[in-house]
Amino acid sequence: MVDTLSVKFNIAFHHRVTAYALQMGGWLPLAFCSAPMLLVDRNVTGMLRAIDRGEVRGDIEANEWWLEFLNSQSFFVNPVLCAIEGKSRSSPSYEEFGSAFVEARAVLQKGLPKARIIDYEEKHYRAAYEIVKGFTLRYEAEVRFLVSVAPMIAERHRDNVLPRVERKICELAVSCGLSLRSFPLITALSCLYEPRDGTEPRIGRGVIKPSRIYSEEQAHNAIADFRALETLVAVNLLGGPNSAFCTRDKYLAALWCGMQISDLGWRGGVMTFSITPIQKLFPRLNLGQHNALLKRLWSNDDV
């Protein structure tokens, strides 16, 4: 007979969590991140710049404390997500991709002098930029969808009109060439089915940030978040060291957890994975309504 021991205790950090390490299956505070490779996005490098400039902000102390966990030989820190997002709020050219990578890497080297910052040679830039090229056609479809759907979800709707708006959102996604299982569509529906009174969780709204007048630049910001999650899945499929994605965006962390990504694989050279959005993404729906929504999406996905 093997004796087992279960221990339960609470941990109080010096500061509220302001940085999240997204890993397959969920997220961890940076203090507990076990993945040796960390991808970082522009809101991390932006905060490192703010800390370096000595900006006076209410969240500086907490962010400085949490980001110090990155400043360690334990991690390889990769700025490729900054390069994929680019600097011009549009899909970057190869030159812009390389420039953004170099700039982000310099910020990381200065702000995290003890960390091992990934560097690229020309062959690595070419290989990484293939990710951007592979996203190009879908990028244009996603921009069209987000610009069109944002006014539809800018304000909360009465319960009796939700089915009609849902149908319009799904029809719009299909007309733009998007899957009904795509990140933009699921996130838009998360906005539609947020709490009636506007209280948390407002996960979809925190990522898309919809408004009645929504620009392509705003759409690009949301798409950059979706790309970061897809890239996290991709790098964990490549067979190298386990990777995590460090972000300061709590809504993006919640979206990642809420999507419940599983069944990672490759089919014909294309990355595949399953999404099973949890009920927390659609707070206005009860369990039965949530299951019915997933059934509608999954049975009507013709893309």
CSV table of C-alpha atoms in Angstrom, one decimal:
chain,number,residue,atom,x,y,z
A,1,MET,CA,0.0,0.0,0.0
A,2,VAL,CA,1.3,3.4,-0.9
A,3,ASP,CA,0.7,6.3,1.4
A,4,THR,CA,-0.3,9.6,-0.2
A,5,LEU,CA,-0.2,13.0,1.2
A,6,SER,CA,-2.2,16.0,0.0
A,7,VAL,CA,-1.2,19.5,0.9
A,8,LYS,CA,-3.3,22.6,0.4
A,9,PHE,CA,-2.2,26.1,1.1
A,10,ASN,CA,-2.7,29.7,0.0
A,11,ILE,CA,0.1,31.8,-1.6
A,12,ALA,CA,0.2,35.6,-1.2
A,13,PHE,CA,2.4,37.4,-3.7
A,14,HIS,CA,4.0,40.8,-2.9
A,15,HIS,CA,1.9,42.3,-5.7
A,16,ARG,CA,-1.3,41.4,-7.6
A,17,VAL,CA,-0.6,39.3,-10.7
A,18,THR,CA,0.1,41.6,-13.7
A,19,ALA,CA,1.9,39.1,-16.0
A,20,TYR,CA,0.7,35.8,-17.1
A,21,ALA,CA,2.6,32.8,-18.5
A,22,LEU,CA,0.2,31.0,-20.9
A,23,GLN,CA,1.0,27.4,-21.4
A,24,MET,CA,-0.8,24.5,-22.9
A,25,GLY,CA,-3.8,23.9,-20.6
A,26,GLY,CA,-3.9,27.2,-18.9
A,27,TRP,CA,-1.7,29.9,-17.3
A,28,LEU,CA,0.7,30.2,-14.4
A,29,PRO,CA,2.2,33.2,-12.6
A,30,LEU,CA,5.7,33.8,-13.9
A,31,ALA,CA,7.1,32.6,-10.5
A,32,PHE,CA,5.8,29.1,-11.3
A,33,CYS,CA,6.5,29.0,-15.1
A,34,SER,CA,8.3,25.8,-16.0
A,35,ALA,CA,8.7,26.3,-19.7
A,36,PRO,CA,12.3,27.2,-20.7
A,37,MET,CA,11.2,29.2,-23.8
A,38,LEU,CA,9.1,32.3,-23.3
A,39,LEU,CA,7.5,34.3,-26.1
A,40,VAL,CA,6.8,37.9,-25.2
A,41,ASP,CA,4.5,40.4,-26.9
A,42,ARG,CA,4.6,44.2,-27.3
A,43,ASN,CA,2.8,44.9,-24.1
A,44,VAL,CA,5.7,43.3,-22.3
A,45,THR,CA,8.4,45.2,-24.2
A,46,GLY,CA,6.3,48.4,-23.8
A,47,MET,CA,6.3,48.0,-20.0
A,48,LEU,CA,10.0,47.4,-20.0
A,49,ARG,CA,10.4,50.7,-21.8
A,50,ALA,CA,8.2,52.5,-19.3
A,51,ILE,CA,10.2,51.0,-16.4
A,52,ASP,CA,13.5,52.1,-18.0
A,53,ARG,CA,12.2,55.6,-18.6
A,54,GLY,CA,11.1,55.8,-14.9
A,55,GLU,CA,7.5,56.6,-15.8
A,56,VAL,CA,5.3,57.4,-12.8
A,57,ARG,CA,2.3,55.0,-13.1
A,58,GLY,CA,0.2,53.1,-10.6
A,59,ASP,CA,1.1,49.7,-12.0
A,60,ILE,CA,4.9,50.2,-12.5
A,61,GLU,CA,6.0,48.7,-9.2
A,62,ALA,CA,3.9,45.6,-9.6
A,63,ASN,CA,4.9,45.1,-13.2
A,64,GLU,CA,8.6,45.6,-12.4
A,65,TRP,CA,8.3,43.0,-9.6
A,66,TRP,CA,6.7,40.4,-11.9
A,67,LEU,CA,8.8,41.0,-15.0
A,68,GLU,CA,12.0,40.5,-12.9
A,69,PHE,CA,11.1,36.8,-13.0
A,70,LEU,CA,12.1,36.9,-16.7
A,71,ASN,CA,15.5,38.4,-15.8
A,72,SER,CA,17.0,35.0,-15.3
A,73,GLN,CA,19.3,32.4,-17.0
A,74,SER,CA,16.4,30.0,-16.5
A,75,PHE,CA,14.6,31.3,-19.6
A,76,PHE,CA,15.2,31.9,-23.3
A,77,VAL,CA,13.1,34.9,-24.2
A,78,ASN,CA,11.9,35.2,-27.8
A,79,PRO,CA,10.6,38.5,-29.2
A,80,VAL,CA,9.1,36.9,-32.4
A,81,LEU,CA,5.6,37.9,-31.5
A,82,CYS,CA,6.6,41.5,-31.5
A,83,ALA,CA,7.9,41.0,-35.0
A,84,ILE,CA,4.8,39.2,-36.2
A,85,GLU,CA,2.6,42.1,-34.8
A,86,GLY,CA,4.9,44.7,-36.5
A,87,LYS,CA,5.0,48.4,-35.7
A,88,SER,CA,2.6,49.9,-38.2
A,89,ARG,CA,-0.6,48.2,-37.1
A,90,SER,CA,-0.8,46.3,-40.3
A,91,SER,CA,0.7,43.0,-41.6
A,92,PRO,CA,4.4,43.6,-41.7
A,93,SER,CA,6.6,43.3,-44.7
A,94,TYR,CA,9.8,41.2,-44.4
A,95,GLU,CA,11.9,44.3,-43.7
A,96,GLU,CA,9.4,45.5,-41.1
A,97,PHE,CA,9.4,42.1,-39.5
A,98,GLY,CA,13.1,42.0,-39.2
A,99,SER,CA,13.3,45.6,-37.9
A,100,ALA,CA,10.6,45.0,-35.3
A,101,PHE,CA,12.5,41.8,-34.1
A,102,VAL,CA,15.8,43.7,-33.7
A,103,GLU,CA,14.1,46.6,-31.9
A,104,ALA,CA,12.2,44.3,-29.5
A,105,ARG,CA,15.4,42.3,-28.8
A,106,ALA,CA,17.3,45.4,-27.9
A,107,VAL,CA,14.6,46.4,-25.4
A,108,LEU,CA,14.7,42.9,-23.9
A,109,GLN,CA,18.5,42.9,-23.6
A,110,LYS,CA,18.4,46.3,-21.8
A,111,GLY,CA,15.5,45.5,-19.5
A,112,LEU,CA,16.4,41.9,-18.8
A,113,PRO,CA,20.2,41.8,-18.8
A,114,LYS,CA,20.4,38.3,-17.1
A,115,ALA,CA,18.0,36.6,-19.5
A,116,ARG,CA,19.1,34.7,-22.6
A,117,ILE,CA,17.5,36.6,-25.5
A,118,ILE,CA,16.9,34.7,-28.7
A,119,ASP,CA,18.7,36.0,-31.7
A,120,TYR,CA,18.0,35.2,-35.4
A,121,GLU,CA,20.3,34.8,-38.4
A,122,GLU,CA,19.0,35.4,-41.9
A,123,LYS,CA,17.7,31.8,-42.3
A,124,HIS,CA,15.8,32.1,-39.1
A,125,TYR,CA,14.2,35.4,-40.2
A,126,ARG,CA,13.1,33.8,-43.5
A,127,ALA,CA,11.7,30.7,-41.7
A,128,ALA,CA,9.8,32.8,-39.1
A,129,TYR,CA,8.4,35.1,-41.7
A,130,GLU,CA,6.8,32.2,-43.4
A,131,ILE,CA,4.4,32.3,-40.5
A,132,VAL,CA,3.4,35.8,-41.4
A,133,LYS,CA,3.0,34.9,-45.1
A,134,GLY,CA,0.8,31.9,-44.2
A,135,PHE,CA,-1.5,34.2,-42.3
A,136,THR,CA,-1.9,36.8,-45.0
A,137,LEU,CA,-5.1,35.7,-46.7
A,138,ARG,CA,-6.8,34.9,-43.4
A,139,TYR,CA,-5.6,38.2,-42.1
A,140,GLU,CA,-7.5,40.2,-44.7
A,141,ALA,CA,-10.6,38.2,-44.0
A,142,GLU,CA,-10.3,38.7,-40.2
A,143,VAL,CA,-9.9,42.5,-40.7
A,144,ARG,CA,-13.0,42.6,-42.8
A,145,PHE,CA,-14.9,40.6,-40.2
A,146,LEU,CA,-13.8,42.6,-37.2
A,147,VAL,CA,-14.4,46.0,-38.8
A,148,SER,CA,-17.9,44.8,-39.8
A,149,VAL,CA,-18.8,43.0,-36.6
A,150,ALA,CA,-17.5,45.6,-34.1
A,151,PRO,CA,-20.5,48.0,-34.4
A,152,MET,CA,-22.9,45.0,-33.9
A,153,ILE,CA,-21.4,44.2,-30.5
A,154,ALA,CA,-20.3,47.6,-29.4
A,155,GLU,CA,-23.4,47.8,-27.1
A,156,ARG,CA,-25.1,45.0,-25.2
A,157,HIS,CA,-28.4,43.7,-26.6
A,158,ARG,CA,-31.7,42.7,-25.1
A,159,ASP,CA,-32.2,39.0,-24.6
A,160,ASN,CA,-35.0,38.8,-27.2
A,161,VAL,CA,-32.7,40.0,-30.1
A,162,LEU,CA,-29.6,37.9,-29.2
A,163,PRO,CA,-30.5,35.0,-31.6
A,164,ARG,CA,-31.0,37.3,-34.5
A,165,VAL,CA,-27.7,39.1,-33.8
A,166,GLU,CA,-25.9,35.8,-33.4
A,167,ARG,CA,-27.2,34.6,-36.8
A,168,LYS,CA,-26.0,37.9,-38.4
A,169,ILE,CA,-22.5,37.5,-36.8
A,170,CYS,CA,-22.2,33.9,-38.1
A,171,GLU,CA,-23.4,34.8,-41.6
A,172,LEU,CA,-20.9,37.7,-41.6
A,173,ALA,CA,-18.1,35.3,-40.6
A,174,VAL,CA,-18.9,32.8,-43.4
A,175,SER,CA,-19.2,35.6,-46.0
A,176,CYS,CA,-15.7,36.8,-45.0
A,177,GLY,CA,-14.4,33.3,-45.4
A,178,LEU,CA,-13.9,32.5,-41.7
A,179,SER,CA,-14.6,29.3,-39.9
A,180,LEU,CA,-17.3,29.3,-37.2
A,181,ARG,CA,-14.6,27.8,-35.0
A,182,SER,CA,-12.2,30.7,-35.5
A,183,PHE,CA,-10.8,32.8,-32.7
A,184,PRO,CA,-12.4,36.1,-34.1
A,185,LEU,CA,-15.9,34.5,-34.3
A,186,ILE,CA,-15.8,32.9,-30.9
A,187,THR,CA,-14.5,36.1,-29.4
A,188,ALA,CA,-17.2,38.2,-31.0
A,189,LEU,CA,-19.9,35.9,-29.6
A,190,SER,CA,-18.2,36.2,-26.2
A,191,CYS,CA,-18.9,40.0,-26.5
A,192,LEU,CA,-22.5,39.3,-27.5
A,193,TYR,CA,-23.2,37.0,-24.6
A,194,GLU,CA,-21.4,38.9,-21.9
A,195,PRO,CA,-23.4,39.7,-18.6
A,196,ARG,CA,-26.5,41.9,-19.1
A,197,ASP,CA,-25.2,44.5,-16.6
A,198,GLY,CA,-21.7,44.8,-18.1
A,199,THR,CA,-19.9,43.3,-15.1
A,200,GLU,CA,-17.0,40.9,-15.5
A,201,PRO,CA,-16.2,38.6,-17.1
A,202,ARG,CA,-16.1,40.6,-20.3
A,203,ILE,CA,-13.4,38.5,-22.0
A,204,GLY,CA,-14.3,39.0,-25.6
A,205,ARG,CA,-14.8,42.8,-25.2
A,206,GLY,CA,-11.4,43.0,-23.5
A,207,VAL,CA,-9.7,41.5,-26.5
A,208,ILE,CA,-11.6,43.0,-29.5
A,209,LYS,CA,-12.5,46.3,-27.8
A,210,PRO,CA,-15.4,46.9,-30.2
A,211,SER,CA,-16.8,50.3,-30.9
A,212,ARG,CA,-19.4,51.8,-33.3
A,213,ILE,CA,-16.6,53.1,-35.5
A,214,TYR,CA,-13.9,50.5,-35.7
A,215,SER,CA,-10.7,50.9,-37.8
A,216,GLU,CA,-8.5,48.4,-39.5
A,217,GLU,CA,-5.7,49.4,-37.1
A,218,GLN,CA,-7.9,48.4,-34.1
A,219,ALA,CA,-8.7,45.1,-35.9
A,220,HIS,CA,-5.0,44.5,-36.4
A,221,ASN,CA,-4.4,44.8,-32.6
A,222,ALA,CA,-7.0,42.1,-31.9
A,223,ILE,CA,-5.6,39.9,-34.7
A,224,ALA,CA,-2.1,40.2,-33.2
A,225,ASP,CA,-3.5,38.7,-30.0
A,226,PHE,CA,-5.1,35.8,-31.9
A,227,ARG,CA,-1.8,35.2,-33.8
A,228,ALA,CA,0.1,35.1,-30.5
A,229,LEU,CA,-2.2,32.3,-29.3
A,230,GLU,CA,-1.8,30.4,-32.6
A,231,THR,CA,1.9,30.8,-32.5
A,232,LEU,CA,2.0,29.4,-29.0
A,233,VAL,CA,0.2,26.3,-30.2
A,234,ALA,CA,2.5,26.1,-33.3
A,235,VAL,CA,5.8,26.3,-31.3
A,236,ASN,CA,4.6,23.6,-28.9
A,237,LEU,CA,3.9,21.4,-32.0
A,238,LEU,CA,7.4,21.6,-33.4
A,239,GLY,CA,9.0,19.2,-31.0
A,240,GLY,CA,11.4,21.6,-29.3
A,241,PRO,CA,11.4,22.7,-25.7
A,242,ASN,CA,8.1,23.5,-24.0
A,243,SER,CA,7.2,27.1,-24.7
A,244,ALA,CA,5.0,29.6,-22.8
A,245,PHE,CA,3.7,33.0,-23.8
A,246,CYS,CA,4.2,35.9,-21.4
A,247,THR,CA,1.6,38.7,-21.6
A,248,ARG,CA,0.3,41.4,-19.4
A,249,ASP,CA,-3.2,41.2,-20.9
A,250,LYS,CA,-5.6,39.5,-18.5
A,251,TYR,CA,-8.4,39.2,-21.0
A,252,LEU,CA,-6.1,37.5,-23.5
A,253,ALA,CA,-5.1,35.1,-20.7
A,254,ALA,CA,-8.7,34.4,-19.9
A,255,LEU,CA,-9.5,33.8,-23.6
A,256,TRP,CA,-6.7,31.3,-23.9
A,257,CYS,CA,-8.0,29.4,-20.9
A,258,GLY,CA,-11.6,29.7,-22.1
A,259,MET,CA,-10.9,28.2,-25.6
A,260,GLN,CA,-9.7,24.9,-24.1
A,261,ILE,CA,-7.4,24.0,-27.0
A,262,SER,CA,-6.6,20.3,-27.4
A,263,ASP,CA,-5.8,17.6,-30.0
A,264,LEU,CA,-2.8,19.4,-31.5
A,265,GLY,CA,-1.4,17.9,-34.7
A,266,TRP,CA,-0.4,18.4,-38.4
A,267,ARG,CA,-2.5,17.5,-41.4
A,268,GLY,CA,-1.0,17.9,-44.8
A,269,GLY,CA,1.6,20.3,-43.4
A,270,VAL,CA,-1.1,22.5,-41.8
A,271,MET,CA,-1.4,22.9,-38.0
A,272,THR,CA,-4.7,21.5,-36.6
A,273,PHE,CA,-6.2,21.7,-33.1
A,274,SER,CA,-9.6,21.5,-31.5
A,275,ILE,CA,-11.4,24.3,-29.6
A,276,THR,CA,-14.0,23.7,-27.0
A,277,PRO,CA,-15.1,27.1,-25.6
A,278,ILE,CA,-16.2,26.9,-22.0
A,279,GLN,CA,-19.3,28.5,-20.6
A,280,LYS,CA,-17.4,31.3,-18.9
A,281,LEU,CA,-16.8,32.9,-22.3
A,282,PHE,CA,-20.6,33.3,-22.7
A,283,PRO,CA,-21.8,34.4,-19.2
A,284,ARG,CA,-25.3,35.2,-20.3
A,285,LEU,CA,-25.9,31.6,-21.3
A,286,ASN,CA,-26.8,28.8,-18.9
A,287,LEU,CA,-25.3,25.4,-19.4
A,288,GLY,CA,-28.1,24.2,-21.7
A,289,GLN,CA,-27.9,27.3,-23.9
A,290,HIS,CA,-24.1,27.1,-24.0
A,291,ASN,CA,-24.2,23.5,-25.2
A,292,ALA,CA,-26.8,24.5,-27.8
A,293,LEU,CA,-24.6,27.3,-29.1
A,294,LEU,CA,-21.7,25.0,-29.5
A,295,LYS,CA,-23.9,22.5,-31.4
A,296,ARG,CA,-25.1,25.3,-33.7
A,297,LEU,CA,-21.5,26.4,-34.4
A,298,TRP,CA,-20.0,23.0,-34.9
A,299,SER,CA,-22.9,21.6,-37.1
A,300,ASN,CA,-23.0,24.7,-39.3
A,301,ASP,CA,-19.3,25.2,-39.9
A,302,ASP,CA,-19.1,24.9,-43.6
A,303,VAL,CA,-15.7,26.6,-43.9
